[in-house]
Tab-separated table of N, CA and C in Angstrom:
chain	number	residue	atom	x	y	z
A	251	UNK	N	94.141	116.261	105.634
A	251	UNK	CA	94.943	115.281	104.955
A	251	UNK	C	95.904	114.587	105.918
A	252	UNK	N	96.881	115.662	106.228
A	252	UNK	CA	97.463	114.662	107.508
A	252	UNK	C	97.040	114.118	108.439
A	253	UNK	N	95.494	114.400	109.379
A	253	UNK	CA	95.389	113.376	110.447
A	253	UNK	C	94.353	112.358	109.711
A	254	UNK	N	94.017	112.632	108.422
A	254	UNK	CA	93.212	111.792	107.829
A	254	UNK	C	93.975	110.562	107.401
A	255	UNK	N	94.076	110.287	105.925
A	255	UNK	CA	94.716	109.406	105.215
A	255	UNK	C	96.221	108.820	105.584
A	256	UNK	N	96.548	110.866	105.710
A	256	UNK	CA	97.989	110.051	105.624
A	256	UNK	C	99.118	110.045	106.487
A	257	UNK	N	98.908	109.599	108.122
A	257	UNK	CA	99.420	109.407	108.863
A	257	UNK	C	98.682	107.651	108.986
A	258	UNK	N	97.503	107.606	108.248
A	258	UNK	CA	97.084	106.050	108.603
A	258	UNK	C	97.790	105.398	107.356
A	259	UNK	N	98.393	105.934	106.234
A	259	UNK	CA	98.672	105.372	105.331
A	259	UNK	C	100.507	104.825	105.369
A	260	UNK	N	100.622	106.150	105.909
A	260	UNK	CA	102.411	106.303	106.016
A	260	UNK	C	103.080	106.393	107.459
A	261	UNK	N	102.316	105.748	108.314
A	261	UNK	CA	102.826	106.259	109.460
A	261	UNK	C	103.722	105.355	109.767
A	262	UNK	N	104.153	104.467	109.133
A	262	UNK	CA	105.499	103.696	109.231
A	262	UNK	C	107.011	104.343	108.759
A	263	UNK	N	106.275	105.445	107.774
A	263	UNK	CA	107.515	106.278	107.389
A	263	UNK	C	108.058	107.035	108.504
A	264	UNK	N	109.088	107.191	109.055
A	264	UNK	CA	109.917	107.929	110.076
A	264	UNK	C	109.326	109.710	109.959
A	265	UNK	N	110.267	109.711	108.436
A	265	UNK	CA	109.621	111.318	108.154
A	265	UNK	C	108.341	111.856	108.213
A	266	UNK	N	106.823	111.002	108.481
A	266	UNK	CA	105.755	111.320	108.705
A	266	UNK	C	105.901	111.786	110.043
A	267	UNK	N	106.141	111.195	110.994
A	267	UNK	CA	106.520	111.847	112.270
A	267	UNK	C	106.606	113.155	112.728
A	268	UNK	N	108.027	113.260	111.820
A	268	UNK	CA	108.529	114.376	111.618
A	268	UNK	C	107.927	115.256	111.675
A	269	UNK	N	106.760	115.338	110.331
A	269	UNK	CA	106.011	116.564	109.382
A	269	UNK	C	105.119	116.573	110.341
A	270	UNK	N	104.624	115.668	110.955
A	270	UNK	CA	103.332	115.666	112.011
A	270	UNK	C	104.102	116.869	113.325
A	271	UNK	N	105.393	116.404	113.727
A	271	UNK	CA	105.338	116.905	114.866
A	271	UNK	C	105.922	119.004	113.923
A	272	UNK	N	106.489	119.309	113.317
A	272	UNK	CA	107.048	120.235	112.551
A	272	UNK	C	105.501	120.833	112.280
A	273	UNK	N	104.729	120.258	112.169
A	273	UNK	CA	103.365	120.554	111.605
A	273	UNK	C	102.344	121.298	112.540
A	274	UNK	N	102.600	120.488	113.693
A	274	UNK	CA	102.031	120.744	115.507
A	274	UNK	C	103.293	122.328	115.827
A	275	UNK	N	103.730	122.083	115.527
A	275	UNK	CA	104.792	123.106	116.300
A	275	UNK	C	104.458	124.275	115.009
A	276	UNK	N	104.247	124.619	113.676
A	276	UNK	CA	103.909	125.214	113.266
A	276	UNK	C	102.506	126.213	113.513
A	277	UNK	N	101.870	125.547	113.730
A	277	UNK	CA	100.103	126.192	113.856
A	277	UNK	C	100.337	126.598	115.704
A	278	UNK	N	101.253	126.003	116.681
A	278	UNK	CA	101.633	126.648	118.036
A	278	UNK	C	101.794	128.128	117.817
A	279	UNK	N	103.264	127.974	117.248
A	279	UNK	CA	103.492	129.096	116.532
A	279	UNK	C	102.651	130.143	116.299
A	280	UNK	N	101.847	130.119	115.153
A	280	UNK	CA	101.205	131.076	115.009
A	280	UNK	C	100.358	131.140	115.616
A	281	UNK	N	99.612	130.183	116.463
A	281	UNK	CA	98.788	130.874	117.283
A	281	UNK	C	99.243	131.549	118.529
A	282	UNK	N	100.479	131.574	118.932
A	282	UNK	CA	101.393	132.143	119.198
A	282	UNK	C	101.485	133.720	119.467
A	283	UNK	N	102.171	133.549	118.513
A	283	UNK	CA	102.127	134.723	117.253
A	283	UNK	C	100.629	135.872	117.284
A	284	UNK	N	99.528	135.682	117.318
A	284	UNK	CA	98.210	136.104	117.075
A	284	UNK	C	98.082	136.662	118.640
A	285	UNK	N	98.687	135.415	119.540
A	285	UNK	CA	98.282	136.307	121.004
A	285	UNK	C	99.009	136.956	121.149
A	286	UNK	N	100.428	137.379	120.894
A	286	UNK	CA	101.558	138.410	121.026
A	286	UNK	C	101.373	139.521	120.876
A	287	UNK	N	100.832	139.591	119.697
A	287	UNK	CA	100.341	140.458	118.657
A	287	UNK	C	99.254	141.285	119.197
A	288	UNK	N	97.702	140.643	119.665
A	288	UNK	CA	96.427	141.121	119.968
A	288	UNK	C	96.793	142.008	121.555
A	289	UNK	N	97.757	140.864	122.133
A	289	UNK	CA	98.089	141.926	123.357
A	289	UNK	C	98.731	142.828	123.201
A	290	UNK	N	99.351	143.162	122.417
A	290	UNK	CA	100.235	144.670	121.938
A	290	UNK	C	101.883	144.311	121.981
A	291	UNK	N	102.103	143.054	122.078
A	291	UNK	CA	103.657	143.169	122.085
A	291	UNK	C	104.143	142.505	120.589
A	292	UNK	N	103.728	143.409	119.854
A	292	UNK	CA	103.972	143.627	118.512
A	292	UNK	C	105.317	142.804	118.117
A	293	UNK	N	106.310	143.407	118.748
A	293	UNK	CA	108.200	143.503	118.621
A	293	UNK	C	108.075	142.155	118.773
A	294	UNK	N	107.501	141.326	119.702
A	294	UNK	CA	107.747	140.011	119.928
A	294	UNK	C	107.242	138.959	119.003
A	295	UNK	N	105.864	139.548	118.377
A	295	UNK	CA	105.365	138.679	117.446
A	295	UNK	C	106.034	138.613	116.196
A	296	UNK	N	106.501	139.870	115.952
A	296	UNK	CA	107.254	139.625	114.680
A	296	UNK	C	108.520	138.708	115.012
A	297	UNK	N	109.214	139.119	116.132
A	297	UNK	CA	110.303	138.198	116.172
A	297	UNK	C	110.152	136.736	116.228
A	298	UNK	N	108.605	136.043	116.917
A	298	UNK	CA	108.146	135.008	116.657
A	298	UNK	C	108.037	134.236	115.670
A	299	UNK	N	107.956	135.384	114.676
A	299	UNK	CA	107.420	135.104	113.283
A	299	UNK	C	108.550	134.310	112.439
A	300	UNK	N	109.513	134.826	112.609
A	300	UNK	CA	110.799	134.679	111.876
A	300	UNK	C	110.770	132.462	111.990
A	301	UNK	N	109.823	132.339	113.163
A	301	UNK	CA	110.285	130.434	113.044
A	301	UNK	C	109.069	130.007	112.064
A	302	UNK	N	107.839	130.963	111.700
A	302	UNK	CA	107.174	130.163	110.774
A	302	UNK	C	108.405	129.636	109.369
A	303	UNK	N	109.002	130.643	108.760
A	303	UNK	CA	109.761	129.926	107.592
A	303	UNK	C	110.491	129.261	107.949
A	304	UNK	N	110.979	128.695	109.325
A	304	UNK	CA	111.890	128.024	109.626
A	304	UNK	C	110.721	126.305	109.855
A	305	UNK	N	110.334	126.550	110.389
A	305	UNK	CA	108.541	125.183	109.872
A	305	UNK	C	108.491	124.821	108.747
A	306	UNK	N	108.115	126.061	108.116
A	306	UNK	CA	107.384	125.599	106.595
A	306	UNK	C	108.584	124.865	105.713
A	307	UNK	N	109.964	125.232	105.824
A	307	UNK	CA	111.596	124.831	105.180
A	307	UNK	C	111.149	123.616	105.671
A	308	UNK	N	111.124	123.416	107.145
A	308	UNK	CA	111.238	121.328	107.536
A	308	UNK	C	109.884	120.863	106.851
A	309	UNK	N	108.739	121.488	106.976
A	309	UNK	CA	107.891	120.637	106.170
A	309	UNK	C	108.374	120.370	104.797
A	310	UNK	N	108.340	121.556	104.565
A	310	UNK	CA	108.581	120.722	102.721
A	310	UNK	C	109.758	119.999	102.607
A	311	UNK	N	111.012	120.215	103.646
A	311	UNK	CA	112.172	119.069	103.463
A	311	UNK	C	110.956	117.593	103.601
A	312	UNK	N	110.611	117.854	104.744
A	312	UNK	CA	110.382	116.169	104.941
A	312	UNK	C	109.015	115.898	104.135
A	313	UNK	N	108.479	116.646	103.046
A	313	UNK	CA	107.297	116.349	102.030
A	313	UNK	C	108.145	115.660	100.795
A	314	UNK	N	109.443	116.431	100.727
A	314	UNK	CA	110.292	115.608	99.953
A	314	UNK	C	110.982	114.215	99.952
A	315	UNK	N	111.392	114.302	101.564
A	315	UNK	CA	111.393	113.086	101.235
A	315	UNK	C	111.093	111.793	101.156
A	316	UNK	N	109.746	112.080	101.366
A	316	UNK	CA	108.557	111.253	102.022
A	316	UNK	C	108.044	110.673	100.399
A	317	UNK	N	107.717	111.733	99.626
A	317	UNK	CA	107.723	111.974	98.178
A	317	UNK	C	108.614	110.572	97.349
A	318	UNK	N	109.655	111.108	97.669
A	318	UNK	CA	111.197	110.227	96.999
A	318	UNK	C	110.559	108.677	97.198
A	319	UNK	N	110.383	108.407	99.494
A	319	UNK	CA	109.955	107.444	99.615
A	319	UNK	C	109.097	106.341	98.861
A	320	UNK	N	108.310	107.078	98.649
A	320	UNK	CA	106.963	106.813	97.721
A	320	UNK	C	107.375	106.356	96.376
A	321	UNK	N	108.235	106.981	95.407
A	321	UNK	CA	108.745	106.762	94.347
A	321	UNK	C	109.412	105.489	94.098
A	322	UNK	N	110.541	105.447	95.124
A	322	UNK	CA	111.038	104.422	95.777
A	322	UNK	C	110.379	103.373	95.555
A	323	UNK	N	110.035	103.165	96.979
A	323	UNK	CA	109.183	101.903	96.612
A	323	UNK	C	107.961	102.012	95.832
A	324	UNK	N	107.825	102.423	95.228
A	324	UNK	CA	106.399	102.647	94.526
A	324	UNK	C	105.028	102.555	95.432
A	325	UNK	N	104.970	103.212	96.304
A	325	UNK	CA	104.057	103.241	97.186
A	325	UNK	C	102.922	104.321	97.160
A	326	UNK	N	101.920	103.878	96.731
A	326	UNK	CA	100.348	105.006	96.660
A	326	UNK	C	100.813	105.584	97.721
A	327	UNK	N	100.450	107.287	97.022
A	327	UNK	CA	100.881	108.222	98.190
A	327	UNK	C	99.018	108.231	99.055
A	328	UNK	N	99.136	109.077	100.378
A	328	UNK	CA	97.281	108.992	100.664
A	328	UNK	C	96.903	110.267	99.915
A	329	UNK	N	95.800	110.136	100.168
A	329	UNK	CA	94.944	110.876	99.022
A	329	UNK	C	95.147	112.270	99.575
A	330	UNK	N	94.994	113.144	98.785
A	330	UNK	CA	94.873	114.589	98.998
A	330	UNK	C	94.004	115.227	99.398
A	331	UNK	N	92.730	114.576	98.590
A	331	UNK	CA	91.437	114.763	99.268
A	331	UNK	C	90.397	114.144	99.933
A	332	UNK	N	90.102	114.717	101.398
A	332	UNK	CA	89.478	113.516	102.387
A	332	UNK	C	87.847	113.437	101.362
């Protein structure tokens, strides 16, 4: 959805940016996270872990207000499904 529709739909919105780059830095993260982990430094992955909810909080801030945007101006949101 996001590199589909709706970065071609909304990418004038600021907050798309945002969620794009919050979005990239999320899935780092855990893949991150997975190599920490598989190599045995357990202690670290969990402590890694602690920034996924700190991601997922900015995504859905900026799903909101991207949302609002939309309302706003009455603007077709992109589709959900490619």
């Amino acid at each position: 959805w996001l590199y589909g529709s709706a970065l071609k739909k909304n990418g004038s919105i600021p907050q798309m940016k945002e969620l794009e780059t919050f979005h990239t830095l999320l899935h780092s993260t855990i893949k991150n996270i997975v190599q920490l982990y598989t190599s045995g430094n357990q202690h670290q992955a969990l402590k890694e872990a602690t920034r996924i909810e700190e991601y997922s909080h900015l995504i859905i801030e900026k799903l909101n207000i991207i949302e609002k945007i939309h309302l706003e101006y009455n603007i077709l949101p992109a589709e959900t499904v490619e």
